[in-house]
Amino acid sequence: MSPEQNSSIMDALRDIVGPRVSNSLAELCCYSCDASQVYGLPECVVRPLTREEVSRILKLAYEYEIPVTARGAGTGLAGGAVPVRGGVVLDMSGMNKILEIDVENLQVHVEPGVVVEQLNRALRPHGFFFPPNPGSSSVCTIGGLISNNGSGMRCVKYGTTKSYVLDLEVVLADGTVIRTGSKVLKSSAGYDLTRLMVGAEGTLGVITAARLRIAPMPKRRRLVMASFESAELAGMAVVKAFSAGIVPSACEILDSTTVKVLRRCDPNIVLPDGDILLFEVDGTDLSTSEDAKRVSEVCAGLAQSIRVASDQREMSEIWAARELVGAAISRLDPSKSRIYVGEDVGVPMKEIPNLMRKVQEISDSTGIPAMKYGHIGDGNLHVAWFIDVSSEEEWSRLRRAADMIHRAAIELGGTVSSEHGIGGARAGYMEMQWGPALEIMRAIKRALDPKGILNPGKLGL
Amino acid sequence: MSPEQNSSIMDALRDIVGPRVSNSLAELCCYSCDASQVYGLPECVVRPLTREEVSRILKLAYEYEIPVTARGAGTGLAGGAVPVRGGVVLDMSGMNKILEIDVENLQVHVEPGVVVEQLNRALRPHGFFFPPNPGSSSVCTIGGLISNNGSGMRCVKYGTTKSYVLDLEVVLADGTVIRTGSKVLKSSAGYDLTRLMVGAEGTLGVITAARLRIAPMPKRRRLVMASFESAELAGMAVVKAFSAGIVPSACEILDSTTVKVLRRCDPNIVLPDGDILLFEVDGTDLSTSEDAKRVSEVCAGLAQSIRVASDQREMSEIWAARELVGAAISRLDPSKSRIYVGEDVGVPMKEIPNLMRKVQEISDSTGIPAMKYGHIGDGNLHVAWFIDVSSEEEWSRLRRAADMIHRAAIELGGTVSSEHGIGGARAGYMEMQWGPALEIMRAIKRALDPKGILNPGKLGL
């Protein structure tokens, strides 16, 4: 935009949202990144509070062909909310009202800026919860979660975000407002526009309200922690458990490197040595007792130790150890930072041991240390790579490692992202992962956003 | 098509599939209808056996702009597989191989002509099943099920077909073959083309293979049958059960009219009088015992009788009575036939009593008798309307009744079809149900099928 155009656009935006627009460099910088390595400075930031404001802003942007990038809490790990082509950032975090809790119809109606944990706090007194629980639940917004089809460790039983979205109110590129679904729990009436918007990272429209299905809170959880001599044996135990018909509410792995790092960080940590599986089961007191027993039996011939945790304090301690992973390495070596690249690959469950071996080879050959953990029950491995960020040479090796892991995942029949999204960070792999299907995504993008103003530069479109 | 063009197209099709093509009127008639009131005669029928054949047929049809309608078993209730604009019918029922059963990755790979029950028979020895179970499971094909997002009575716990499709191989309008997903259980990498194809009724592409998620077979089922003085009380019991966090594996209603008809049909039938709810719970011996007890407690203050059935024979008898519904009326009065119109509306669960009242009013005002039953746990009511098909006047009243129920469902925040699809039968309600979102569906249709050859005349596109 030219300075004159910029100034007249700023005036027009002020007409719509009053003082809730800014082009001060300090503010723009705050909106130029997320938790990934993708950067881009917007020309202005607008903070709409209503659907009508969003619609008017998009009408304006459509007329002047200005890029518009919607943003929730900015916790993304792939640059999805980063305005890589400049233009307007729509900060949706102010639209944060829970509009309706309708337990009798098993649903809630929320604005996109509602924080996931805020929703769960509101549901707790009703005995219900919203199952998708990404690591960032305490800060990330529903809008961002939907736009990335986020999930977290409970989706092995409960499914990802797309299983919980009944209806979206979406403002399209030209400002038109549509509803993609309804209040009914099931429907077979035309194209599933709701699911098309889930995971679209704001490239097809801006979500201004969402109707979400909720689930009854389980009465009881139990945790089986089993340690193995190798990741292969752990992988075998997972396959054996699933083949036996066990459906855990979480199924996580911490590889032995991760466990060693955690132990050096905190010698009193409650984890045994080896490659560790955490199987959580939920249900009633009786059913979880049965399920935990079955999990233990499945692990019995393969594990070197098995422990069943049933009381809240014990389970919290174990989960706290699991959550220490992100922070562990920097406590150990302050010169190293974890960089989020190649951190979210997914493969068919049975290929997890192969993927783990592959990651170790990549780590060895590039000399970049890696901790491997994640949602093994979904085939989703989070790899934590650590480098000295002041060394350009380490950055270069890290980029090579990330490229190798993305290619490995695709070769194993998998995906470059299971739950963090593509954004700008992984856009280069879309062709390789999708082949001719990418052209169809592009055709849909052109059909819904002919001027290409919605979050351009993302998803390899 | 002109006779000359028709003949040269027939030659070209013979080049592709050999003798598996026909334009004999007797055969064409067999392909001119399904179980609905929608009719259309094709110009020829082709029975492909491979993806390559389908791709070559579509290339040809694309070049000559000939309508192509894919068909599975023809059990549809909305005319989805009926070639209303003539052209080619692709009979996909010959592509009926189960390509792979991969229990360890919780998935199967099948051709679209596989019958749902055939898949379940193959899965049984592994202890797994494919949860969607429409009433037509013993004959309908996976391709048709996917194209209509079919479900059945267990989706209240397990979700509809779309929750089970991981990957589709699809031949597009111009013959291009794409894959919409992969073997991984979860992914966040671009638009969800898989879900876009589910429920699209063959208007965006022809499915030539599907990778489906499977679930472990429950060890035990129990059935709680409760009868109520009114449908309102039954509706209240359902809402109370769901609000209390109970997740039944089926939750069906038979209204008192239905029960009366069934009893006149078979005086020894195992159903009590009144409006009846059937709650099925599944899991282990212990967990189903707990769940059945909770359901009984919830119903206690509202029901006039409650019975828990635990042994297989007892449950089978009750389900058999439920399945008699379709045939009952014609045994009672041979001059009446059940006509499938307005038979699949859905509303938010809490609105079910309102909907049932509304249907009774429509039945009274039009003088068309109606039995009301269905998947109350999903808000999906199946209404069975009965007329003397030789009376044009009864047809006219029936059409009025169907129109009224579709409008009522939309007014109550619902859908004109929960699981049977739109096809040609309900296409006229798409504008009313979707408003401006229908334009977006049309834009997607144009983007993927610019010549409009794929199943034209459906979905109100």
Coordinates of N, CA, C and O in Angstrom, one line a residue, chain B residues 336 364-369 386-401:
Chain B
K336 N -52.5 -50.2 1.4 CA -51.6 -49.1 1.8 C -50.1 -49.4 1.6 O -49.7 -50.6 1.9
D364 N -52.8 -35.4 11.1 CA -54.3 -35.1 11.3 C -54.8 -34.2 10.2 O -55.9 -34.5 9.7
S365 N -54.1 -33.1 9.9 CA -54.7 -32.2 9.0 C -54.7 -32.7 7.6 O -55.5 -32.3 6.8
T366 N -53.7 -33.6 7.2 CA -53.7 -34.1 5.8 C -54.5 -35.4 5.7 O -54.7 -35.9 4.6
G367 N -54.7 -36.0 6.9 CA -55.4 -37.3 6.8 C -54.5 -38.4 6.3 O -55.0 -39.5 5.9
I368 N -53.2 -38.2 6.4 CA -52.3 -39.3 6.0 C -51.7 -40.0 7.3 O -51.1 -39.3 8.1
P369 N -52.0 -41.3 7.5 CA -51.5 -41.9 8.8 C -50.0 -41.9 8.8 O -49.4 -42.1 7.7
F386 N -48.2 -43.5 5.0 CA -48.9 -44.6 4.3 C -50.0 -44.1 3.4 O -50.9 -43.4 3.9
I387 N -50.0 -44.5 2.1 CA -51.2 -44.1 1.3 C -51.5 -45.3 0.4 O -50.8 -46.3 0.2
D388 N -52.7 -45.1 -0.2 CA -53.1 -46.0 -1.3 C -52.5 -45.4 -2.6 O -52.9 -44.4 -3.0
V389 N -51.6 -46.1 -3.1 CA -50.8 -45.5 -4.2 C -51.6 -45.4 -5.5 O -51.2 -44.7 -6.4
S390 N -52.8 -46.0 -5.5 CA -53.6 -45.8 -6.7 C -54.5 -44.5 -6.7 O -55.1 -44.2 -7.7
S391 N -54.4 -43.9 -5.6 CA -55.2 -42.6 -5.4 C -54.4 -41.4 -5.6 O -53.5 -41.0 -4.8
E392 N -54.6 -40.7 -6.8 CA -53.9 -39.5 -7.0 C -54.1 -38.4 -5.9 O -53.2 -37.7 -5.6
E393 N -55.3 -38.4 -5.4 CA -55.7 -37.5 -4.3 C -54.8 -37.8 -3.1 O -54.4 -36.8 -2.4
E394 N -54.6 -39.0 -2.8 CA -53.8 -39.3 -1.6 C -52.3 -38.9 -1.8 O -51.7 -38.4 -0.9
W395 N -51.9 -39.1 -3.1 CA -50.5 -38.6 -3.4 C -50.4 -37.1 -3.2 O -49.4 -36.7 -2.6
S396 N -51.4 -36.4 -3.6 CA -51.3 -35.0 -3.4 C -51.3 -34.6 -2.0 O -50.5 -33.7 -1.5
R397 N -52.1 -35.2 -1.1 CA -52.1 -34.9 0.3 C -50.7 -35.3 0.9 O -50.2 -34.7 1.8
L398 N -50.2 -36.4 0.4 CA -48.9 -36.9 0.9 C -47.8 -35.9 0.6 O -47.0 -35.6 1.5
R399 N -47.8 -35.4 -0.6 CA -46.8 -34.4 -0.9 C -46.9 -33.1 0.0 O -45.9 -32.5 0.4
R400 N -48.2 -32.8 0.3 CA -48.4 -31.6 1.2 C -47.8 -31.9 2.6 O -47.1 -31.1 3.2
A401 N -48.1 -33.1 3.0 CA -47.5 -33.5 4.4 C -46.0 -33.5 4.4 O -45.4 -33.0 5.3

